[in-house]
mmCIF file of C-alpha atoms in Angstrom:
data_model
loop_
_atom_site.group_PDB
_atom_site.id
_atom_site.type_symbol
_atom_site.label_atom_id
_atom_site.label_comp_id
_atom_site.label_asym_id
_atom_site.label_seq_id
_atom_site.Cartn_x
_atom_site.Cartn_y
_atom_site.Cartn_z
ATOM 1 C CA UNK A 4 15.044 41.512 -3.167
ATOM 2 C CA UNK A 5 12.687 41.528 -6.125
ATOM 3 C CA UNK A 6 10.758 38.314 -6.719
ATOM 4 C CA UNK A 7 8.994 36.265 -9.345
ATOM 5 C CA UNK A 8 7.244 32.897 -9.131
ATOM 6 C CA UNK A 9 9.197 29.641 -9.338
ATOM 7 C CA UNK A 10 7.183 28.054 -12.153
ATOM 8 C CA UNK A 11 4.115 28.706 -14.271
ATOM 9 C CA UNK A 12 0.634 28.243 -12.828
ATOM 10 C CA UNK A 13 -2.708 28.308 -14.694
ATOM 11 C CA UNK A 14 -6.326 29.056 -13.824
ATOM 12 C CA UNK A 15 -9.476 28.159 -15.748
ATOM 13 C CA UNK A 16 -12.891 29.786 -15.403
ATOM 14 C CA UNK A 17 -15.280 32.193 -17.103
ATOM 15 C CA UNK A 18 -15.291 35.923 -17.686
ATOM 16 C CA UNK A 19 -17.602 37.745 -15.297
ATOM 17 C CA UNK A 20 -19.217 39.938 -17.951
ATOM 18 C CA UNK A 21 -18.897 37.855 -21.128
ATOM 19 C CA UNK A 22 -19.700 34.484 -19.560
ATOM 20 C CA UNK A 23 -17.146 32.967 -21.969
ATOM 21 C CA UNK A 24 -14.448 30.451 -20.966
ATOM 22 C CA UNK A 25 -11.260 32.175 -19.808
ATOM 23 C CA UNK A 26 -7.801 30.818 -19.049
ATOM 24 C CA UNK A 27 -4.973 32.679 -17.311
ATOM 25 C CA UNK A 28 -1.364 31.587 -16.792
ATOM 26 C CA UNK A 29 1.200 33.363 -14.596
ATOM 27 C CA UNK A 30 4.773 32.797 -15.812
ATOM 28 C CA UNK A 31 8.093 33.617 -14.121
ATOM 29 C CA UNK A 32 10.275 36.444 -15.454
ATOM 30 C CA UNK A 33 13.550 38.152 -14.553
ATOM 31 C CA UNK A 34 14.495 41.330 -12.727
ATOM 32 C CA UNK A 35 12.872 44.681 -13.546
ATOM 33 C CA UNK A 36 10.271 43.052 -15.804
ATOM 34 C CA UNK A 37 7.341 44.161 -13.657
ATOM 35 C CA UNK A 38 3.880 42.690 -14.141
ATOM 36 C CA UNK A 39 2.887 42.512 -17.804
ATOM 37 C CA UNK A 40 -0.247 40.982 -19.343
ATOM 38 C CA UNK A 41 -0.233 39.245 -22.734
ATOM 39 C CA UNK A 42 -3.265 38.316 -24.831
ATOM 40 C CA UNK A 43 -2.204 34.946 -26.266
ATOM 41 C CA UNK A 44 -5.147 34.960 -28.693
ATOM 42 C CA UNK A 45 -3.971 38.188 -30.368
ATOM 43 C CA UNK A 46 -1.530 37.797 -33.275
ATOM 44 C CA UNK A 47 -2.022 40.783 -35.602
ATOM 45 C CA UNK A 48 -1.630 43.571 -33.023
ATOM 46 C CA UNK A 49 0.504 44.355 -29.986
ATOM 47 C CA UNK A 50 -0.585 41.719 -27.462
ATOM 48 C CA UNK A 51 1.305 43.119 -24.435
ATOM 49 C CA UNK A 52 -0.188 45.337 -21.728
ATOM 50 C CA UNK A 53 1.997 46.538 -18.856
ATOM 51 C CA UNK A 54 0.116 46.545 -15.548
ATOM 52 C CA UNK A 55 0.313 50.311 -15.080
ATOM 53 C CA UNK A 56 -2.148 53.018 -14.092
ATOM 54 C CA UNK A 57 -1.579 54.929 -17.350
ATOM 55 C CA UNK A 58 -2.729 51.935 -19.437
ATOM 56 C CA UNK A 59 -6.110 51.785 -17.663
ATOM 57 C CA UNK A 60 -9.249 52.447 -19.700
ATOM 58 C CA UNK A 61 -11.578 53.508 -16.909
ATOM 59 C CA UNK A 62 -14.718 51.436 -16.305
ATOM 60 C CA UNK A 63 -17.151 51.616 -13.365
ATOM 61 C CA UNK A 64 -17.399 47.828 -13.017
ATOM 62 C CA UNK A 65 -13.802 46.594 -13.224
ATOM 63 C CA UNK A 66 -10.220 47.589 -14.006
ATOM 64 C CA UNK A 67 -9.464 47.290 -17.720
ATOM 65 C CA UNK A 68 -6.059 47.639 -19.365
ATOM 66 C CA UNK A 69 -5.941 48.761 -23.000
ATOM 67 C CA UNK A 70 -2.871 49.396 -25.165
ATOM 68 C CA UNK A 71 -2.372 51.742 -28.113
ATOM 69 C CA UNK A 72 -3.574 49.052 -30.562
ATOM 70 C CA UNK A 73 -6.900 48.783 -28.737
ATOM 71 C CA UNK A 74 -6.076 45.355 -27.269
ATOM 72 C CA UNK A 75 -7.526 45.035 -23.772
ATOM 73 C CA UNK A 76 -7.815 42.798 -20.718
ATOM 74 C CA UNK A 77 -10.597 43.379 -18.186
ATOM 75 C CA UNK A 78 -11.044 42.560 -14.493
ATOM 76 C CA UNK A 79 -7.329 42.478 -13.682
ATOM 77 C CA UNK A 80 -7.768 43.747 -10.109
ATOM 78 C CA UNK A 81 -8.151 40.373 -8.340
ATOM 79 C CA UNK A 82 -5.040 38.791 -9.837
ATOM 80 C CA UNK A 83 -3.102 42.049 -9.332
ATOM 81 C CA UNK A 84 -4.118 42.065 -5.661
ATOM 82 C CA UNK A 85 -2.950 38.451 -5.330
ATOM 83 C CA UNK A 86 0.421 39.206 -6.932
ATOM 84 C CA UNK A 87 1.003 42.271 -4.749
ATOM 85 C CA UNK A 88 -0.382 40.570 -1.641
ATOM 86 C CA UNK A 89 1.992 37.632 -2.147
ATOM 87 C CA UNK A 90 4.950 39.923 -2.783
ATOM 88 C CA UNK A 91 5.419 39.091 -6.489
ATOM 89 C CA UNK A 92 7.091 41.951 -8.373
ATOM 90 C CA UNK A 93 7.803 40.366 -11.779
ATOM 91 C CA UNK A 94 5.573 38.074 -13.858
ATOM 92 C CA UNK A 95 4.078 37.577 -17.305
ATOM 93 C CA UNK A 96 0.316 37.063 -17.057
ATOM 94 C CA UNK A 97 -1.066 35.365 -20.163
ATOM 95 C CA UNK A 98 -4.803 35.494 -20.892
ATOM 96 C CA UNK A 99 -6.561 33.776 -23.803
ATOM 97 C CA UNK A 100 -9.297 36.394 -24.200
ATOM 98 C CA UNK A 101 -10.502 39.844 -23.134
ATOM 99 C CA UNK A 102 -11.302 38.940 -19.504
ATOM 100 C CA UNK A 103 -9.483 37.442 -16.546
ATOM 101 C CA UNK A 104 -11.453 34.446 -15.173
ATOM 102 C CA UNK A 105 -13.584 35.515 -12.224
ATOM 103 C CA UNK A 106 -13.125 32.166 -10.368
ATOM 104 C CA UNK A 107 -14.944 32.528 -7.008
ATOM 105 C CA UNK A 108 -14.998 36.342 -7.132
ATOM 106 C CA UNK A 109 -12.062 36.763 -4.737
ATOM 107 C CA UNK A 110 -8.267 36.421 -4.962
ATOM 108 C CA UNK A 111 -8.213 33.115 -3.077
ATOM 109 C CA UNK A 112 -7.491 30.769 -6.016
ATOM 110 C CA UNK A 113 -4.794 33.087 -7.379
ATOM 111 C CA UNK A 114 -3.115 33.232 -3.962
ATOM 112 C CA UNK A 115 -3.226 29.444 -3.618
ATOM 113 C CA UNK A 116 -1.758 29.001 -7.080
ATOM 114 C CA UNK A 117 1.053 31.489 -6.486
ATOM 115 C CA UNK A 118 2.024 30.071 -3.097
ATOM 116 C CA UNK A 119 1.773 26.459 -4.283
ATOM 117 C CA UNK A 120 4.310 27.054 -7.071
ATOM 118 C CA UNK A 121 6.575 29.099 -4.792
ATOM 119 C CA UNK A 122 8.327 32.465 -4.803
ATOM 120 C CA UNK A 123 11.711 33.028 -6.487
ATOM 121 C CA UNK A 124 14.008 35.732 -5.006
ATOM 122 C CA UNK A 125 15.857 37.734 -7.670
ATOM 123 C CA UNK A 126 19.211 39.447 -7.392
ATOM 124 C CA UNK A 127 18.135 43.077 -7.245
ATOM 125 C CA UNK A 128 16.525 45.233 -4.538
ATOM 126 C CA UNK A 129 12.827 45.890 -4.877
ATOM 127 C CA UNK A 130 11.842 49.499 -5.535
ATOM 128 C CA UNK A 131 8.972 51.065 -3.627
ATOM 129 C CA UNK A 132 6.962 54.211 -4.261
ATOM 130 C CA UNK A 133 7.105 56.395 -1.147
ATOM 131 C CA UNK A 134 4.390 59.034 -0.813
ATOM 132 C CA UNK A 135 5.878 62.336 0.345
ATOM 133 C CA UNK A 136 2.836 64.582 0.787
ATOM 134 C CA UNK A 137 -0.976 64.254 0.813
ATOM 135 C CA UNK A 138 -2.712 63.757 -2.538
ATOM 136 C CA UNK A 139 -6.496 63.440 -2.849
ATOM 137 C CA UNK A 140 -9.209 63.169 -5.501
ATOM 138 C CA UNK A 141 -12.995 63.481 -5.327
ATOM 139 C CA UNK A 142 -15.985 62.456 -7.444
ATOM 140 C CA UNK A 143 -19.288 63.585 -5.948
ATOM 141 C CA UNK A 144 -19.576 62.002 -2.493
ATOM 142 C CA UNK A 145 -16.694 59.599 -3.164
ATOM 143 C CA UNK A 146 -13.089 60.462 -2.357
ATOM 144 C CA UNK A 147 -9.680 58.809 -2.102
ATOM 145 C CA UNK A 148 -6.415 59.996 -0.588
ATOM 146 C CA UNK A 149 -2.781 58.947 -0.189
ATOM 147 C CA UNK A 150 -0.675 60.391 2.624
ATOM 148 C CA UNK A 151 2.854 59.545 3.859
ATOM 149 C CA UNK A 152 3.273 56.352 5.896
ATOM 150 C CA UNK A 153 6.082 53.869 6.521
ATOM 151 C CA UNK A 154 4.004 50.929 5.239
ATOM 152 C CA UNK A 155 0.998 50.483 2.967
ATOM 153 C CA UNK A 156 -2.016 51.155 5.184
ATOM 154 C CA UNK A 157 -5.451 50.761 3.577
ATOM 155 C CA UNK A 158 -8.516 52.369 5.145
ATOM 156 C CA UNK A 159 -11.898 52.036 3.478
ATOM 157 C CA UNK A 160 -15.510 52.972 4.117
ATOM 158 C CA UNK A 161 -18.708 52.017 2.268
ATOM 159 C CA UNK A 162 -22.374 52.895 2.655
ATOM 160 C CA UNK A 163 -25.210 50.898 1.050
ATOM 161 C CA UNK A 164 -28.953 51.052 1.575
ATOM 162 C CA UNK A 165 -29.218 47.257 1.691
ATOM 163 C CA UNK A 166 -29.185 46.178 5.336
ATOM 164 C CA UNK A 167 -27.085 43.123 4.437
ATOM 165 C CA UNK A 168 -24.220 45.570 3.764
ATOM 166 C CA UNK A 169 -25.094 48.891 5.390
ATOM 167 C CA UNK A 170 -22.213 51.040 6.672
ATOM 168 C CA UNK A 171 -18.836 49.305 6.966
ATOM 169 C CA UNK A 172 -15.361 50.643 7.734
ATOM 170 C CA UNK A 173 -12.045 48.870 8.105
ATOM 171 C CA UNK A 174 -8.326 49.665 8.340
ATOM 172 C CA UNK A 175 -5.486 47.188 7.707
ATOM 173 C CA UNK A 176 -1.725 47.399 7.543
ATOM 174 C CA UNK A 177 -0.734 45.485 4.401
ATOM 175 C CA UNK A 178 2.692 44.469 5.757
ATOM 176 C CA UNK A 179 3.746 40.839 5.531
ATOM 177 C CA UNK A 180 0.878 38.395 4.934
ATOM 178 C CA UNK A 181 -2.077 40.445 6.152
ATOM 179 C CA UNK A 182 -3.641 40.563 2.674
ATOM 180 C CA UNK A 183 -3.645 36.772 2.459
ATOM 181 C CA UNK A 184 -4.979 36.342 6.002
ATOM 182 C CA UNK A 185 -7.574 39.113 6.040
ATOM 183 C CA UNK A 186 -8.684 40.019 2.517
ATOM 184 C CA UNK A 187 -7.839 37.382 -0.094
ATOM 185 C CA UNK A 188 -10.992 35.260 0.352
ATOM 186 C CA UNK A 189 -13.479 38.145 0.270
ATOM 187 C CA UNK A 190 -15.696 38.019 -2.830
ATOM 188 C CA UNK A 191 -17.050 40.683 -5.115
ATOM 189 C CA UNK A 192 -20.575 41.720 -4.184
ATOM 190 C CA UNK A 193 -23.581 43.393 -5.757
ATOM 191 C CA UNK A 194 -27.232 44.192 -5.193
ATOM 192 C CA UNK A 195 -29.823 41.979 -6.896
ATOM 193 C CA UNK A 196 -31.377 45.022 -8.534
ATOM 194 C CA UNK A 197 -28.002 45.889 -10.057
ATOM 195 C CA UNK A 198 -27.588 42.319 -11.326
ATOM 196 C CA UNK A 199 -30.950 42.526 -13.072
ATOM 197 C CA UNK A 200 -29.941 45.831 -14.703
ATOM 198 C CA UNK A 201 -26.537 44.517 -15.811
ATOM 199 C CA UNK A 202 -28.032 41.348 -17.283
ATOM 200 C CA UNK A 203 -30.566 43.436 -19.202
ATOM 201 C CA UNK A 204 -27.630 45.383 -20.681
ATOM 202 C CA UNK A 205 -25.631 42.296 -21.645
ATOM 203 C CA UNK A 206 -23.259 42.456 -18.664
ATOM 204 C CA UNK A 207 -22.473 40.065 -15.795
ATOM 205 C CA UNK A 208 -23.376 37.121 -18.043
ATOM 206 C CA UNK A 209 -20.831 34.964 -16.192
ATOM 207 C CA UNK A 210 -21.964 36.043 -12.740
ATOM 208 C CA UNK A 211 -23.466 33.433 -10.426
ATOM 209 C CA UNK A 212 -24.306 33.127 -6.750
ATOM 210 C CA UNK A 213 -21.079 31.107 -6.465
ATOM 211 C CA UNK A 214 -18.722 33.810 -7.758
ATOM 212 C CA UNK A 215 -20.338 36.873 -6.189
ATOM 213 C CA UNK A 216 -22.131 37.799 -2.993
ATOM 214 C CA UNK A 217 -25.592 38.954 -4.074
ATOM 215 C CA UNK A 218 -27.726 40.844 -1.561
ATOM 216 C CA UNK A 219 -31.363 41.899 -1.630
ATOM 217 C CA UNK A 220 -32.249 44.212 1.237
ATOM 218 C CA UNK A 221 -31.358 42.358 4.431
ATOM 219 C CA UNK A 222 -30.985 39.004 2.650
ATOM 220 C CA UNK A 223 -27.769 37.401 1.388
ATOM 221 C CA UNK A 224 -28.826 35.279 -1.588
ATOM 222 C CA UNK A 225 -25.531 33.464 -2.121
ATOM 223 C CA UNK A 226 -25.431 29.902 -0.669
ATOM 224 C CA UNK A 227 -23.567 29.719 2.623
ATOM 225 C CA UNK A 228 -23.949 33.415 3.302
ATOM 226 C CA UNK A 229 -20.975 35.642 4.070
ATOM 227 C CA UNK A 230 -17.400 34.541 4.710
ATOM 228 C CA UNK A 231 -16.938 37.594 6.954
ATOM 229 C CA UNK A 232 -19.552 39.842 8.533
ATOM 230 C CA UNK A 233 -17.797 42.742 6.764
ATOM 231 C CA UNK A 234 -16.935 40.856 3.568
ATOM 232 C CA UNK A 235 -18.103 43.754 1.398
ATOM 233 C CA UNK A 236 -15.627 46.328 2.720
ATOM 234 C CA UNK A 237 -12.877 43.702 2.777
ATOM 235 C CA UNK A 238 -13.453 43.092 -0.922
ATOM 236 C CA UNK A 239 -13.312 46.817 -1.623
ATOM 237 C CA UNK A 240 -9.929 46.856 0.130
ATOM 238 C CA UNK A 241 -8.846 43.886 -2.011
ATOM 239 C CA UNK A 242 -9.851 45.837 -5.123
ATOM 240 C CA UNK A 243 -7.972 48.897 -3.857
ATOM 241 C CA UNK A 244 -4.770 46.888 -3.383
ATOM 242 C CA UNK A 245 -5.070 45.504 -6.911
ATOM 243 C CA UNK A 246 -5.658 48.963 -8.352
ATOM 244 C CA UNK A 247 -2.819 50.517 -6.316
ATOM 245 C CA UNK A 248 -0.503 47.787 -7.627
ATOM 246 C CA UNK A 249 -0.813 49.529 -10.997
ATOM 247 C CA UNK A 250 1.604 52.135 -9.652
ATOM 248 C CA UNK A 251 4.147 49.578 -10.867
ATOM 249 C CA UNK A 252 5.665 48.968 -7.435
ATOM 250 C CA UNK A 253 4.652 48.538 -3.795
ATOM 251 C CA UNK A 254 3.432 51.777 -2.247
ATOM 252 C CA UNK A 255 4.554 53.145 1.108
ATOM 253 C CA UNK A 256 1.640 55.354 2.047
ATOM 254 C CA UNK A 257 -1.719 55.545 3.802
ATOM 255 C CA UNK A 258 -4.577 54.985 1.334
ATOM 256 C CA UNK A 259 -8.032 56.159 2.428
ATOM 257 C CA UNK A 260 -11.113 55.520 0.319
ATOM 258 C CA UNK A 261 -14.719 56.473 1.010
ATOM 259 C CA UNK A 262 -17.248 55.092 -1.487
ATOM 260 C CA UNK A 263 -14.280 54.861 -3.836
ATOM 261 C CA UNK A 264 -14.155 52.566 -6.851
ATOM 262 C CA UNK A 265 -11.714 51.493 -9.543
ATOM 263 C CA UNK A 266 -11.865 54.743 -11.510
ATOM 264 C CA UNK A 267 -11.303 56.955 -8.459
ATOM 265 C CA UNK A 268 -8.257 54.980 -7.331
ATOM 266 C CA UNK A 269 -6.922 55.304 -10.867
ATOM 267 C CA UNK A 270 -7.557 59.061 -10.701
ATOM 268 C CA UNK A 271 -5.551 59.096 -7.470
ATOM 269 C CA UNK A 272 -2.517 57.423 -9.064
ATOM 270 C CA UNK A 273 -2.665 59.900 -11.954
ATOM 271 C CA UNK A 274 -2.724 62.734 -9.400
ATOM 272 C CA UNK A 275 0.267 61.293 -7.514
ATOM 273 C CA UNK A 276 2.415 60.968 -10.644
ATOM 274 C CA UNK A 277 1.359 64.377 -11.973
ATOM 275 C CA UNK A 278 3.872 66.074 -9.643
ATOM 276 C CA UNK A 279 7.274 64.625 -8.739
ATOM 277 C CA UNK A 280 7.082 66.437 -5.388
ATOM 278 C CA UNK A 281 4.378 63.929 -4.369
ATOM 279 C CA UNK A 282 6.604 60.840 -4.351
ATOM 280 C CA UNK A 283 10.052 59.289 -4.542
ATOM 281 C CA UNK A 284 11.382 55.913 -5.681
ATOM 282 C CA UNK A 285 13.401 54.066 -3.051
ATOM 283 C CA UNK A 286 15.514 50.898 -3.175
ATOM 284 C CA UNK A 287 14.319 48.918 -0.162
ATOM 285 C CA UNK A 288 16.843 47.739 2.404
ATOM 286 C CA UNK A 289 15.989 44.506 4.283
ATOM 287 C CA UNK A 290 14.169 46.368 7.076
ATOM 288 C CA UNK A 291 12.015 48.328 4.649
ATOM 289 C CA UNK A 292 11.335 45.242 2.537
ATOM 290 C CA UNK A 293 9.915 43.408 5.534
ATOM 291 C CA UNK A 294 7.193 46.066 5.754
ATOM 292 C CA UNK A 295 6.022 45.545 2.165
ATOM 293 C CA UNK A 296 2.910 43.549 1.217
ATOM 294 C CA UNK A 297 3.611 39.825 0.976
ATOM 295 C CA UNK A 298 6.990 39.819 2.713
ATOM 296 C CA UNK A 299 7.423 36.414 4.365
ATOM 297 C CA UNK A 300 3.937 35.176 3.419
ATOM 298 C CA UNK A 301 3.456 31.395 3.496
ATOM 299 C CA UNK A 302 0.812 28.761 2.764
ATOM 300 C CA UNK A 303 -0.286 28.454 6.382
ATOM 301 C CA UNK A 304 -1.675 31.995 6.331
ATOM 302 C CA UNK A 305 -4.362 31.153 3.771
ATOM 303 C CA UNK A 306 -7.712 31.073 5.636
ATOM 304 C CA UNK A 307 -10.083 28.162 5.221
ATOM 305 C CA UNK A 308 -13.282 29.000 3.342
ATOM 306 C CA UNK A 309 -16.595 27.191 3.056
#
């Protein structure tokens, strides 16, 4: 069945790029609502932004939704990954400004908030997007692909000059609670040189060593070091799940990304929906539903973090 959350839950922090205070509240909704964002500080324009791939205003640094009135919400990928990874299909996400709070740079706090309030089953089958044939997109050396598969399988590869990251590859089946167990605590990461450049251009003003993993060559500058030896590629997989959630439903397909980012995954969804021969919508029976992200997830699957 479709789901929502049992009761509202709020999160307080700062925007990664603006450095300004940011508050986000997830509220329960009914069947077929989907995930929709609302800017509670906007009164003179349309304040609603459906969490869909065709509402994305592409940015290299985050996923930004923008509606026809020019109202936007940035950095939605971590909360979208948490909602999909916990199996939440319907919710109203209220934000009091242009950015989602970055919190610790992962989805961990969102997952804890969602699971602490509980999951509400709704009286309608969940729809899934089943990939029927291979679809791929490329930008330079980066590429992303979706091929048919009975679950959502995410495979990712990254290559960085900094020895603290280097070459990393990982593959995970997103069925059940694997997102919560394996990916949810992995933080966003960046190179110190990139931080210096972003700060000089008025970006990443809310970034700290506590809400991002910052590397410089072979050194990890963030206190406590890494949560996982391959935390960087795990976070890229977290981002990919959040961006794929903008299909508007769980995906049954094998996602492969090499050096891919937010914009390329968005390109991939546009390519999928450009031809109806690429996909079909299916009402999930109980067996199929058990293979979707978040099915059966519970509090005990949340990993401990330092």
